[in-house]
Amino acid sequence: MPCVRALVATLALAAAPLAALLLTSGAAHALPTFDAVRAAHEPSDLPLLDRHGVAIQMVRVDDAVRRGPWVALEDISPALRTAIVLGEDRRYWDHDGIDWRALAASAWANAWNRRTRGASTLTMQLAGLTDDELARPVGGRSLAAKVAQIVRAAQFDRAWTKSQILEAYLNRVPLRGEIVGVAAAANVFFGKQPSGLDAVEAALLAAMVRAPNAAPAAIERRACEVLNLQRLDCLGVGTTLARSLARRPGPLLGETGEAIVPHLARRIAAERDPRSRGPLRSTLDASLQRVALASLRRQLAELRGRDVEDGAVVVIDNASGDVLAWVGSSGPISSSASAVDAVLARRQPGSTVKPFVYGQALQRRLITAASLLDDAPLQLNAAANALYLPQNYDHGYKGLVPARLALASSLNVPAVRVGAMLGPDAMFEVLTRAGLRPSESGGYHGYALALGSAETTLLDLTNAYRMLANGGLWSAPRWRPDAAVAAPHRVFDPAVAWIVEDILADPAARAVTFGLDSPLVTRGWAAVKTGTSKDMRDNWCIGSSDRVTVGVWVGNASGAPMHTVSGVSGAAPVWRELMLQIDAGAPSHAPPPLPGLVAQNGAWFIAGTEPGRLAGGAVRPFGIQAPRDGSLIVLDPEIPKSAQQLVFEGAPGRWRVDGRAVGDGARVYWLPRPGRHRLEWRAADGGAVDAVDFEVRAAPVRPG
């Protein structure tokens, strides 16, 4: 046995001349240059750049390892450089790539089964980190493999400078778990760039190099040894280590340290061509993104006592479709759903779909902006022989109101009446053409489609309002400057879109519900609409200036209802703050009237539909037009009853008085009789229902 040990030791000591022989014979692979190794470095996290080239988020693109960007030696903390050399290769600056003294001592100790520190220098370790054939196998290297490693180390030492070798090593060395390189390690464990590490943090990383997955106690002990070599105490090592290992992994910090768009960054990374190199690019504007994020978080902090914790914001450039801001969540404010991208989550949009319903009715010449709509109790047939009874937000009614006021003030019952004129399938079709991708079908939702029962996303809804701002022409938004987008298509005639925008921008028309001073009022022109979904679960404010369209959602990702929060008190303040920021330099201006529009009595009409000039009766009534609800009809005793027939007028349909059929069509005559009566109208297809109550009285006979 002693002879065997001596032989092994002798072979180990002979490694130097054997290495020299292999080196001169060219047996080793060609050595890569320092520039080639640095150029081949691929970080696991890439920066996402805004439209101006500003890095605003790091996003992971490699799930196998965690590797930061290449860091120059001068940008690495001197404390870390010192700790790594002391911990791994104390004579690094003096030897020629191989520490022959340490190698011989290690070989001799191994021959006698004594455990000692390894003899691999930083240069020899770099050989294994840059060549898979020289990487250390699980069972350890054979003598031949060790000799090959020595050969490569000698090559490195001759071709590269010591600083280049150390720089490459620090960028390629594996540390704990999936982490490779000091850039990722400093970021993950300490939330710092490698330039900012202190002596204790540097000693901990040096300890991890020796045994990456060792128990915390072993790492702490090894870090203290490195500090003792520098004549530094170990105070705080254990606390720092515990805190670093407990840190929650997150995206690596870029050079600016910003992380303000995690959701879109992940989406762009998923769309990335895996063959591409370099940073990811977006259409975002960093300054606007910061304002949107800060404004949303401030508003949610204000609403904290009203059971609200989530929100999202989108800003889209009207002309190009470029997404300028994308805030997917409230971040740390959210207790359970910060990772959910609320920009893409499907929710009920509430009253924000009303402009598309009114727009379709204008398009089909069913109404004009001046058409009187009855804001009175309404019942419509629903599924399974049920009745749909829409109500206004305040549970009150305004009577006859112009369509302009009904839309701007977001009255529910008139909107449902307009929707009933169209029918569920026509409403579903226009919402689909507007890009909302409504869920289910028109028949599934029925007339509730007019009040936003079909789910959509904040991105789709905001882009649909952008369609209105672009004269009824829909085109897809984009968040990557190189993205191909589908061909645009027309949803509304330009004149129809202009009228809808004009209504949404009229503060006087919305005053019935919102007053003259609300968060919907801005410095410049803006067409805006709010919405609140059923049971106060979702809160929206969407609106356009002449340059951008801004969409804001506030609510709870869990679906829990909010407490006394409406579109004006919830989402609108964020919308207004963004609009004021965008208008700070040049206030928005109203678009000029289009050819084919006619102004009359302060309202705008499509030519041929203005009062007194209905084009062939194109604007059709809905439901019961006469008599009005609550009418009192007094019979004249001196006129024969047959000459006092009542005329029921409205849309073509079936008419019933007190449950008995009295006729069909748009005009029906009925012989009155004293008493209180209920007149019911049903559409010819059996869907829509309207009803009014009226009273007939007989006048007293005058004395002869």
XYZ file of C-alpha atoms in Angstrom:
704
model
C 0.000 0.000 0.000
C 2.753 2.588 0.750
C 4.177 1.878 -2.704
C 0.845 2.671 -4.364
C 0.546 5.942 -2.461
C 4.052 6.944 -3.465
C 3.324 6.149 -7.110
C 0.208 8.324 -7.139
C 2.108 11.172 -5.571
C 4.895 10.840 -8.115
C 2.429 10.940 -11.013
C 0.815 14.065 -9.592
C 4.185 15.788 -9.238
C 4.947 14.858 -12.857
C 1.914 16.856 -14.059
C 4.005 19.950 -14.796
C 6.253 18.462 -17.532
C 3.273 16.456 -18.899
C 1.224 19.626 -19.147
C 4.047 21.405 -20.918
C 4.340 18.496 -23.366
C 0.611 18.589 -24.179
C 0.723 22.357 -24.523
C 3.549 22.341 -27.043
C 2.040 19.398 -28.960
C -1.249 21.284 -29.539
C -3.311 18.495 -27.986
C -5.651 20.921 -26.210
C -8.640 22.659 -27.856
C -8.194 26.151 -29.289
C -8.406 28.754 -26.565
C -11.297 31.241 -26.853
C -10.443 34.908 -26.680
C -11.576 37.058 -23.795
C -13.793 39.100 -26.149
C -15.408 35.907 -27.480
C -16.217 34.638 -23.974
C -17.683 37.982 -22.998
C -19.722 38.225 -26.228
C -21.111 34.708 -25.724
C -22.364 35.581 -22.240
C -26.189 35.398 -22.175
C -27.947 36.817 -19.116
C -31.007 34.983 -17.846
C -32.752 38.350 -17.397
C -32.891 40.959 -20.150
C -33.731 44.655 -19.808
C -36.982 45.940 -21.243
C -36.455 49.332 -22.873
C -39.046 52.033 -23.350
C -39.556 53.884 -26.646
C -36.608 56.175 -25.798
C -34.190 53.368 -24.876
C -34.600 53.726 -21.098
C -34.373 50.427 -19.162
C -37.521 50.113 -17.033
C -37.670 46.423 -16.094
C -35.582 43.259 -16.069
C -37.424 40.165 -17.271
C -36.311 36.548 -17.069
C -35.905 34.670 -20.354
C -33.916 31.613 -19.171
C -35.513 29.381 -16.547
C -32.523 27.031 -16.264
C -30.106 29.431 -14.565
C -30.084 32.880 -12.978
C -27.328 34.841 -14.668
C -26.925 38.591 -14.601
C -25.372 40.813 -17.262
C -21.608 40.730 -17.759
C -19.923 42.989 -15.229
C -16.543 44.604 -15.813
C -13.930 44.006 -13.111
C -13.806 47.683 -12.200
C -17.562 47.558 -11.508
C -17.180 44.744 -8.965
C -16.702 45.641 -5.328
C -12.989 45.565 -4.270
C -14.172 43.723 -1.156
C -15.561 40.922 -3.319
C -12.442 40.693 -5.480
C -10.326 40.393 -2.353
C -12.621 37.837 -0.690
C -12.735 35.575 -3.777
C -8.944 35.548 -4.180
C -8.341 34.892 -0.479
C -10.943 32.163 -0.384
C -10.012 30.334 -3.573
C -6.478 31.202 -4.735
C -4.287 33.245 -2.370
C -1.244 33.237 -4.708
C -3.388 34.145 -7.743
C -1.437 37.284 -8.627
C 1.927 35.492 -8.379
C 1.605 32.115 -10.180
C 1.418 31.360 -13.898
C -2.061 29.836 -13.833
C -1.066 26.741 -11.833
C -0.112 26.811 -8.179
C 2.430 23.952 -8.340
C 3.152 24.096 -4.623
C -0.533 23.735 -3.710
C -0.990 21.066 -6.376
C 1.860 18.947 -5.008
C 0.636 19.354 -1.427
C -2.861 18.336 -2.453
C -1.621 15.300 -4.378
C 0.550 14.165 -1.465
C -2.325 14.579 1.004
C -4.730 12.706 -1.261
C -2.207 9.874 -1.628
C -2.358 9.449 2.174
C -6.174 9.830 2.302
C -5.977 13.196 3.999
C -8.709 15.740 3.215
C -7.357 19.161 2.285
C -8.396 22.192 0.240
C -8.387 21.726 -3.526
C -5.409 22.858 -5.530
C -7.364 24.278 -8.483
C -6.508 27.906 -9.090
C -9.024 30.450 -10.311
C -7.466 30.020 -13.751
C -7.901 26.242 -13.635
C -11.509 26.655 -12.476
C -12.140 29.040 -15.372
C -10.939 26.310 -17.720
C -13.756 24.098 -16.460
C -16.284 26.938 -16.671
C -15.540 27.703 -20.325
C -15.113 24.158 -21.699
C -17.711 21.444 -21.036
C -15.092 18.722 -21.524
C -13.052 20.185 -18.692
C -15.988 20.661 -16.316
C -15.665 18.771 -13.035
C -17.632 15.507 -13.161
C -19.681 14.300 -10.206
C -17.111 11.674 -9.215
C -14.123 13.985 -9.530
C -11.525 14.359 -12.268
C -9.172 11.644 -13.424
C -5.445 12.327 -13.651
C -5.717 12.821 -17.413
C -8.592 15.286 -16.980
C -6.602 17.162 -14.350
C -3.660 17.397 -16.705
C -5.933 18.733 -19.473
C -7.250 21.339 -17.055
C -3.678 22.336 -16.217
C -2.884 22.678 -19.910
C -5.853 24.962 -20.460
C -4.958 27.069 -17.394
C -1.469 27.561 -18.764
C -2.963 28.664 -22.079
C -5.225 31.163 -20.337
C -2.346 32.596 -18.344
C -0.265 33.104 -21.485
C -3.065 34.626 -23.635
C -5.144 36.591 -21.142
C -4.277 39.153 -18.512
C -4.814 38.366 -14.834
C -7.602 40.954 -14.697
C -9.385 39.366 -17.661
C -9.160 35.922 -16.062
C -10.577 37.200 -12.759
C -13.325 39.154 -14.521
C -14.427 36.138 -16.564
C -14.327 33.904 -13.493
C -16.504 36.230 -11.426
C -19.083 36.354 -14.237
C -19.116 32.567 -14.811
C -18.714 31.053 -11.343
C -21.726 29.045 -10.045
C -23.050 30.025 -6.651
C -25.994 28.811 -4.624
C -28.787 26.944 -6.431
C -29.426 28.208 -9.946
C -27.376 31.369 -9.538
C -24.374 31.915 -11.802
C -22.046 34.899 -11.544
C -21.643 37.614 -8.961
C -24.099 39.990 -10.676
C -27.043 37.652 -10.111
C -25.814 36.641 -6.657
C -25.457 40.218 -5.415
C -28.901 41.025 -6.749
C -30.741 37.955 -5.481
C -29.175 37.741 -2.029
C -28.597 41.386 -1.185
C -30.695 43.424 -3.633
C -27.573 45.240 -4.809
C -25.362 45.677 -7.796
C -22.012 43.852 -7.366
C -20.278 47.218 -7.017
C -22.073 47.879 -3.726
C -21.161 44.754 -1.719
C -19.486 45.273 1.639
C -16.881 42.990 3.282
C -19.427 40.749 5.057
C -21.536 40.260 1.919
C -18.411 39.604 -0.137
C -17.185 36.995 2.364
C -20.546 35.195 2.215
C -20.398 34.975 -1.578
C -16.803 33.749 -1.407
C -17.953 31.048 1.012
C -20.680 29.976 -1.409
C -18.116 29.536 -4.186
C -16.357 26.828 -2.179
C -19.579 24.927 -1.353
C -22.554 26.463 -3.195
C -25.288 24.428 -1.528
C -23.750 23.985 1.912
C -25.809 24.396 5.057
C -26.057 27.959 6.415
C -23.828 27.093 9.392
C -21.030 25.918 7.071
C -21.328 29.052 4.926
C -21.182 31.266 8.003
C -18.097 29.465 9.306
C -16.319 29.704 5.951
C -17.216 33.411 5.602
C -15.682 34.091 9.005
C -12.459 32.409 7.868
C -12.307 34.739 4.859
C -12.913 37.766 7.083
C -10.263 36.611 9.563
C -7.705 36.442 6.759
C -8.386 40.166 6.302
C -8.220 40.753 10.073
C -11.909 41.640 10.142
C -14.393 40.376 12.729
C -17.472 38.262 11.981
C -20.009 40.571 13.550
C -23.301 40.448 11.642
C -22.387 37.522 9.369
C -25.141 35.232 10.656
C -27.808 37.923 10.516
C -26.815 38.999 7.009
C -26.787 35.397 5.805
C -30.220 34.620 7.259
C -31.703 37.750 5.726
C -30.149 37.044 2.328
C -31.369 33.443 2.187
C -34.876 34.542 3.173
C -35.186 37.096 0.364
C -38.002 36.397 -2.064
C -36.624 35.871 -5.586
C -37.727 38.521 -8.030
C -36.601 40.093 -11.287
C -32.971 41.162 -11.358
C -32.445 44.884 -11.114
C -31.196 46.703 -14.169
C -28.662 49.482 -14.162
C -31.345 52.008 -13.169
C -32.804 49.708 -10.512
C -36.333 50.280 -11.852
C -38.966 47.535 -11.992
C -42.161 49.331 -13.022
C -43.737 47.154 -15.712
C -43.467 43.468 -14.708
C -46.622 42.218 -16.434
C -45.986 43.596 -19.907
C -42.309 42.672 -19.617
C -43.259 39.019 -19.145
C -45.614 39.196 -22.108
C -42.981 40.695 -24.398
C -40.455 38.096 -23.223
C -42.918 35.321 -24.078
C -43.310 36.801 -27.573
C -39.544 37.106 -28.074
C -37.795 35.158 -30.812
C -35.534 32.759 -28.861
C -32.813 33.294 -31.472
C -32.672 37.015 -30.788
C -30.046 38.632 -28.608
C -29.923 41.866 -26.700
C -32.525 43.884 -24.795
C -36.277 43.741 -25.265
C -37.954 46.796 -26.726
C -41.390 48.262 -26.061
C -43.570 51.192 -27.107
C -43.904 52.387 -23.502
C -42.998 55.845 -22.278
C -41.050 55.525 -19.011
C -42.113 58.910 -17.614
C -45.807 58.256 -18.280
C -45.498 54.729 -16.888
C -44.118 56.133 -13.623
C -46.948 58.678 -13.364
C -49.578 55.999 -14.025
C -48.140 53.625 -11.423
C -47.746 56.330 -8.770
C -51.227 57.752 -9.391
C -52.896 54.338 -9.150
C -51.126 53.485 -5.907
C -52.034 56.849 -4.364
C -55.688 56.413 -5.260
C -55.814 52.859 -3.929
C -54.248 54.061 -0.689
C -57.092 56.608 -0.453
C -59.646 53.840 -1.047
C -58.133 51.352 1.376
C -60.978 51.783 3.844
C -63.571 50.951 1.174
C -62.502 47.380 0.483
C -60.462 48.182 -2.645
C -56.945 46.892 -3.270
C -56.449 46.273 -7.005
C -56.294 48.400 -10.126
C -54.850 48.710 -13.620
C -54.073 51.449 -16.148
C -53.561 51.525 -19.927
C -52.622 54.514 -22.091
C -52.712 54.146 -25.899
C -51.562 56.628 -28.522
C -54.565 57.337 -30.762
C -52.729 57.641 -34.057
C -50.235 54.780 -33.856
C -51.895 52.398 -31.410
C -48.681 52.326 -29.357
C -49.247 51.409 -25.720
C -47.584 54.188 -23.737
C -48.343 52.897 -20.219
C -49.334 49.460 -18.922
C -49.872 49.032 -15.176
C -51.092 45.486 -14.622
C -51.649 45.627 -10.867
C -51.223 47.677 -7.741
C -48.155 45.622 -6.797
C -47.498 45.282 -3.069
C -50.847 46.893 -2.209
C -52.627 43.796 -3.492
C -52.788 41.106 -0.834
C -53.358 38.168 -3.172
C -53.125 39.035 -6.849
C -50.112 41.246 -7.560
C -48.965 38.754 -10.209
C -52.324 38.889 -12.037
C -52.281 41.215 -15.045
C -55.542 43.122 -14.640
C -55.000 44.814 -18.008
C -55.815 41.437 -19.593
C -58.243 40.080 -16.978
C -61.824 39.700 -18.189
C -64.348 41.662 -16.114
C -67.813 43.164 -16.551
C -67.457 46.663 -18.087
C -70.754 48.098 -16.816
C -71.900 51.370 -18.385
C -68.709 51.837 -20.395
C -70.311 49.833 -23.253
C -73.217 52.286 -23.638
C -71.442 54.477 -26.242
C -71.244 51.483 -28.597
C -74.933 50.669 -28.123
C -75.945 54.272 -28.812
C -73.485 54.419 -31.695
C -75.084 51.402 -33.337
C -78.547 52.928 -32.936
C -77.290 56.169 -34.518
C -75.655 54.163 -37.282
C -78.941 52.418 -38.083
C -80.869 55.706 -37.861
C -83.014 54.385 -35.019
C -82.343 57.499 -32.935
C -80.654 60.875 -33.089
C -78.863 62.701 -30.292
C -82.106 64.631 -29.692
C -84.460 61.646 -29.659
C -86.554 61.570 -26.504
C -86.104 58.373 -24.513
C -88.398 57.453 -21.664
C -86.537 57.083 -18.399
C -89.375 55.253 -16.680
C -89.899 51.758 -15.291
C -89.370 49.144 -17.989
C -89.807 45.401 -18.201
C -88.414 43.160 -20.924
C -88.702 39.471 -21.557
C -85.706 37.484 -20.352
C -84.851 33.799 -20.428
C -87.153 31.164 -18.933
C -90.220 33.443 -19.062
C -88.575 35.862 -16.641
C -88.716 39.655 -16.857
C -85.686 41.945 -17.015
C -86.308 45.091 -14.943
C -83.403 47.543 -15.391
C -82.932 50.293 -12.841
C -80.875 53.449 -12.739
C -77.888 53.782 -10.460
C -79.810 56.093 -8.097
C -83.041 54.028 -8.396
C -84.832 57.157 -9.625
C -86.307 58.136 -13.010
C -86.075 61.345 -15.048
C -88.992 60.890 -17.464
C -88.486 61.901 -21.095
C -84.839 62.770 -21.724
C -82.861 63.420 -24.933
C -80.546 60.614 -25.993
C -77.622 63.041 -25.587
C -78.377 63.556 -21.901
C -79.216 59.885 -21.343
C -75.817 58.729 -22.645
C -73.685 61.487 -21.090
C -75.390 61.098 -17.701
C -75.266 57.286 -17.968
C -78.960 56.593 -17.356
C -79.550 52.848 -17.428
C -83.196 52.530 -18.469
C -82.880 54.658 -21.650
C -79.784 52.660 -22.611
C -81.740 49.427 -22.291
C -84.561 50.915 -24.388
C -82.023 51.714 -27.114
C -80.588 48.226 -26.769
C -84.057 46.765 -27.138
C -84.472 48.645 -30.422
C -81.333 46.889 -31.665
C -81.899 43.482 -30.096
C -79.297 41.363 -28.244
C -77.709 39.913 -31.386
C -77.101 43.348 -32.927
C -75.594 44.609 -29.661
C -73.342 41.565 -29.431
C -72.258 42.084 -33.022
C -71.251 45.725 -32.563
C -69.358 44.943 -29.341
C -67.493 42.239 -31.243
C -66.629 44.586 -34.122
C -65.411 47.129 -31.569
C -62.865 44.542 -30.426
C -64.359 43.850 -26.990
C -64.530 40.082 -27.614
C -67.650 39.738 -25.437
C -68.174 36.432 -23.689
C -70.898 33.876 -24.520
C -73.502 35.150 -27.055
C -76.177 37.780 -27.543
C -78.926 35.353 -26.592
C -77.093 34.360 -23.444
C -76.894 37.935 -22.119
C -80.097 39.347 -23.587
C -80.846 43.034 -23.055
C -78.379 43.199 -20.152
C -75.691 43.581 -22.836
C -76.594 47.292 -22.942
C -75.404 47.613 -19.334
C -72.157 45.672 -19.763
C -72.994 42.129 -18.679
C -70.527 40.542 -21.154
C -66.958 40.467 -19.856
C -64.065 42.173 -21.609
C -60.550 43.393 -20.770
C -59.236 46.834 -19.926
C -56.946 46.706 -22.967
C -59.787 45.852 -25.363
C -62.135 48.406 -23.825
C -59.571 51.209 -23.951
C -58.744 50.392 -27.556
C -62.462 50.448 -28.430
C -62.671 54.020 -27.100
C -59.594 54.768 -29.200
C -61.663 53.547 -32.168
C -64.239 56.252 -31.404
C -61.467 58.851 -31.202
C -60.216 57.651 -34.605
C -63.530 58.265 -36.339
C -64.958 54.766 -35.979
C -61.925 52.993 -37.487
C -60.647 50.109 -35.326
C -57.048 48.920 -35.356
C -55.145 46.714 -32.939
C -52.871 48.215 -30.287
C -49.219 47.255 -30.130
C -46.673 47.145 -27.339
C -43.613 46.093 -29.387
C -42.300 48.523 -32.019
C -41.607 45.611 -34.379
C -45.034 43.972 -33.985
C -47.143 43.298 -37.047
C -50.771 44.364 -36.591
C -53.902 43.286 -38.418
C -55.526 45.499 -41.036
C -57.972 48.054 -39.546
C -61.718 47.771 -40.062
C -64.578 50.235 -39.775
C -67.052 49.963 -36.900
C -68.965 53.263 -37.243
C -69.272 55.953 -39.862
C -67.014 58.924 -38.990
C -70.058 61.131 -38.360
C -71.527 58.619 -35.896
C -68.248 58.315 -33.991
C -67.949 62.134 -33.928
C -71.434 62.551 -32.421
C -70.756 59.918 -29.734
C -67.472 61.612 -28.826
C -69.177 65.018 -28.775
C -71.781 63.679 -26.332
C -69.158 62.109 -24.045
C -67.223 65.398 -23.974
C -70.247 67.538 -22.983
C -70.030 68.511 -19.278
C -73.508 70.070 -19.372
C -75.092 66.859 -20.674
C -73.462 64.780 -17.938
C -74.324 67.245 -15.168
C -77.608 65.469 -14.307
C -75.628 62.587 -12.812
C -72.098 63.905 -12.275
C -72.525 67.635 -11.686
C -70.489 70.346 -13.375
C -67.399 69.823 -11.225
C -66.174 66.234 -11.105
C -62.988 64.262 -11.833
C -64.285 63.961 -15.416
C -63.541 67.653 -16.015
C -60.081 68.316 -17.471
C -58.095 71.299 -18.667
C -58.521 70.362 -22.325
C -61.109 68.533 -24.395
C -61.797 64.910 -23.456
C -64.553 62.400 -24.221
C -64.975 60.186 -21.154
C -67.289 57.581 -19.666
C -67.391 55.774 -16.332
C -68.863 52.404 -15.473
C -69.596 50.220 -12.469
C -70.409 46.542 -12.803
C -73.005 44.529 -10.947
C -72.656 44.419 -7.154
C -69.897 47.090 -7.196
C -67.223 44.588 -8.261
C -65.607 46.623 -11.044
C -65.054 50.309 -11.492
C -63.995 51.894 -14.800
C -63.127 55.239 -16.333
C -62.213 55.331 -20.035
C -61.714 58.423 -22.141
C -59.792 60.065 -24.972
C -58.096 63.362 -25.660
C -57.087 64.359 -29.178
C -53.814 62.422 -28.704
C -54.292 59.471 -26.345
C -56.906 57.192 -24.826
C -56.630 56.357 -21.119
C -58.326 53.421 -19.426
C -58.440 52.812 -15.666
C -59.911 49.881 -13.753
C -60.286 49.739 -9.965
C -61.677 46.817 -7.979
C -60.621 43.541 -6.410
C -58.989 40.769 -8.401
C -60.713 38.311 -6.073
C -64.126 39.555 -7.228
C -65.061 40.878 -3.791
C -67.385 43.923 -3.929
C -66.202 47.404 -3.060
C -67.859 49.648 -0.497
C -69.548 52.828 -1.820
C -67.129 53.287 -4.726
C -68.366 54.510 -8.117
C -66.563 55.246 -11.370
C -66.237 58.894 -10.374
C -64.830 58.227 -6.903
C -62.779 55.143 -7.803
C -61.175 55.115 -11.252
C -61.829 58.686 -12.469
C -59.269 60.484 -10.238
C -56.477 58.364 -11.745
C -57.788 59.011 -15.251
C -57.921 62.753 -14.628
C -54.411 62.926 -13.188
C -53.017 61.192 -16.258
C -54.947 63.455 -18.613
C -53.671 66.545 -16.797
C -50.120 65.213 -17.064
C -50.505 64.551 -20.796
C -52.153 67.937 -21.398
C -49.584 69.843 -19.336
C -47.671 71.069 -22.379
C -50.508 71.563 -24.855
C -54.159 71.129 -23.862
C -56.287 68.826 -25.982
C -58.584 70.371 -28.602
C -61.994 69.184 -29.783
C -62.055 67.644 -33.257
C -63.700 69.919 -35.851
C -67.188 69.008 -37.132
C -67.180 66.637 -40.097
C -68.871 67.161 -43.455
C -72.341 65.668 -43.375
C -73.088 66.918 -39.849
C -75.772 69.527 -39.212
C -76.091 71.689 -36.078
C -79.564 72.514 -34.813
C -80.577 73.974 -31.448
C -77.188 73.183 -29.905
C -77.167 69.529 -31.037
C -75.490 67.758 -33.941
C -77.261 65.506 -36.414
C -76.327 63.401 -39.385
C -77.668 65.272 -42.394
C -81.230 64.158 -43.095
C -81.987 63.071 -39.537
C -82.359 66.484 -37.931
C -85.859 67.348 -36.564
C -88.265 68.244 -39.368
C -86.167 66.477 -41.999
C -86.345 62.798 -41.117
C -85.105 60.889 -44.107
C -88.127 58.823 -45.108
C -89.068 58.230 -41.490
C -85.674 56.611 -40.869
C -85.664 57.427 -37.155
C -88.119 54.942 -35.677
C -89.792 55.026 -32.256
C -89.451 52.308 -29.659
C -92.220 50.921 -27.503
C -95.151 53.129 -26.492
C -94.960 56.733 -27.644
C -98.558 57.689 -26.734
C -100.146 57.847 -24.274
C -97.416 58.710 -21.782
C -97.182 57.021 -18.418
C -99.545 58.619 -15.883
C -101.761 60.261 -18.525
C -105.290 61.364 -17.496
C -107.954 61.209 -20.217
C -111.296 62.920 -19.532
C -114.278 61.908 -21.674
C -116.630 64.628 -22.930
C -120.268 63.569 -22.262
C -121.522 65.717 -25.125
C -119.444 63.848 -27.716
C -120.435 60.342 -28.750
C -118.161 57.693 -27.298
C -117.431 56.286 -30.736
C -115.866 59.635 -31.633
C -113.564 59.624 -28.568
C -111.426 56.591 -29.348
C -107.914 56.662 -27.898
C -104.971 56.255 -30.261
C -102.091 54.055 -29.067
C -98.913 54.910 -31.002
C -95.412 53.524 -31.011
C -93.227 50.925 -32.665
C -94.980 48.141 -34.586
C -96.077 45.485 -32.109
C -98.915 43.866 -30.213
C -101.067 45.948 -27.873
C -102.993 44.852 -24.755
C -105.119 46.798 -22.265
C -105.548 45.235 -18.830
C -104.333 41.929 -20.257
C -106.737 41.838 -23.242
C -105.477 42.153 -26.817
C -106.637 45.315 -28.589
C -104.681 45.207 -31.844
C -101.384 44.977 -33.711
C -99.251 47.494 -35.596
C -97.762 50.952 -34.994
C -101.167 52.606 -34.362
C -104.138 51.027 -32.587
C -107.532 52.568 -31.716
C -109.323 51.722 -28.450
C -112.747 52.697 -27.193
C -112.098 54.092 -23.689
C -113.987 53.269 -20.549
C -113.630 55.004 -17.184
C -111.108 53.580 -14.730
C -107.401 52.959 -14.244
C -105.799 50.921 -17.022
C -102.477 49.362 -17.908
C -101.385 49.478 -21.548
C -98.792 46.914 -22.582
C -96.808 46.734 -25.814
C -94.797 43.767 -27.001
C -92.449 43.708 -29.988
C -93.493 41.603 -32.954
C -90.738 39.095 -32.176
C -92.062 38.741 -28.634
C -88.874 40.046 -27.017
C -89.169 43.683 -25.995
C -91.919 44.791 -23.610
C -93.098 48.291 -22.681
C -95.958 49.385 -20.432
C -97.642 52.573 -19.184
C -100.463 53.285 -16.748
C -103.180 55.782 -17.545
C -106.623 56.774 -16.224
C -109.881 57.497 -18.011
C -112.515 59.696 -16.313
C -116.004 60.696 -17.346
C -116.619 64.414 -17.011
C -119.749 65.441 -15.064
C -122.765 66.298 -17.175
C -123.293 70.066 -17.325
C -126.806 71.337 -16.315
C -129.179 71.938 -19.293
